[in-house]
């Protein structure tokens, strides 16, 4: 096992961890981040971010991620590529396994985010972020006065579809079997169905997202066994979340029913000295601004935890 004990190991280098690292390193708290894929996380692969405060004309996701990374590095954050496969507590310290090697830390911040479940049909990957979306708050405003398709029949699909009714002239909701959304949401949706702004398609599978001249133009579906096509300007998929918490299965860290990490008001998990922030946290609002805010909160809690340990 390595001899060095880090003040804080951050798992993931998305907006939440990078924001936390800006705060910790600026206060001379020794900080290392391990990222298994892209520094900047989901923000780095988002075309344009239109709702992050401070950029009146929006900002390219990659540019925002680069700014966050440089700002964290300016204060001394160490960003390393590495896949974290486990956390355990030993002799009052946290031990984080990175690419098979153990790293000791007084505190840990888990900011590994969540992925959106995909439907795996032709066109989904090709038009990701450019006609195929997974977040209505993020991208709904690009579809003012357009037609949309929403895929999914659970609570999140209904919530997001209801939100999209403020922009789209018409929404076709494609539901593989039957509606699983709550009674309250179904009731709220009914008035849009009655007005003709929303059409529900039950027993309908999504087969292909089709583009014309490089723009999403229709979706091919099988509805009650019959294949047909629905014209649309964009597709929003809400078929569930995949929190990046598989690596915590033997850690003793408490997760909620969908696998997101439970924390207290200081963003500490049930393991002392282990914190969580951003899209991986139960109750997170899945936005860059909130992930960054939670990163700042977690950093201040980490500072307090380390200060209390010194006393
Ligand atoms: C297509 C799309 C468009 C979006 N548009 C917007 C928008 O316009 N506005 C907005 O506010 N939000 C938007 N979002 C949401 C926003 O990107 C997220 O809310 C935000 O990135 C969450 O930040 P995070 O740091 O919590 O997690 P993430 O950005 O997901 O970062 C987590 C990082 O942890 C890494 N990681 C995971 N597991 C491990 C491991 N075991 N070891 C090491 N590293 C690991 C991942 O590789 C990732 O880089 C969008 C999301 C998507 C998918």
CSV table of C-alpha atoms in Angstrom, one decimal, residues 9-10 64 77 85 119 131 137 141 143 154 163-164 198 228 246 291-292 294 302:
chain,number,residue,atom,x,y,z
A,9,UNK,CA,-9.3,11.8,-3.1
A,10,UNK,CA,-12.0,12.8,-5.6
A,64,UNK,CA,-16.8,25.2,-19.9
A,77,UNK,CA,-5.3,20.1,-8.1
A,85,UNK,CA,-13.0,0.0,-8.5
A,119,UNK,CA,-32.9,2.6,-26.1
A,131,UNK,CA,-31.9,15.8,-32.1
A,137,UNK,CA,-34.5,21.2,-18.7
A,141,UNK,CA,-36.0,25.3,-25.0
A,143,UNK,CA,-37.7,23.1,-29.4
A,154,UNK,CA,-42.6,6.2,-16.2
A,163,UNK,CA,-42.2,20.3,-18.9
A,164,UNK,CA,-41.8,20.1,-22.7
A,198,UNK,CA,-50.1,15.3,-26.5
A,228,UNK,CA,-45.4,3.3,-39.1
A,246,UNK,CA,-21.5,-0.2,-9.1
A,291,UNK,CA,-23.5,19.8,-9.5
A,292,UNK,CA,-21.0,22.7,-9.2
A,294,UNK,CA,-22.9,20.7,-4.5
A,302,UNK,CA,-14.5,18.3,3.8
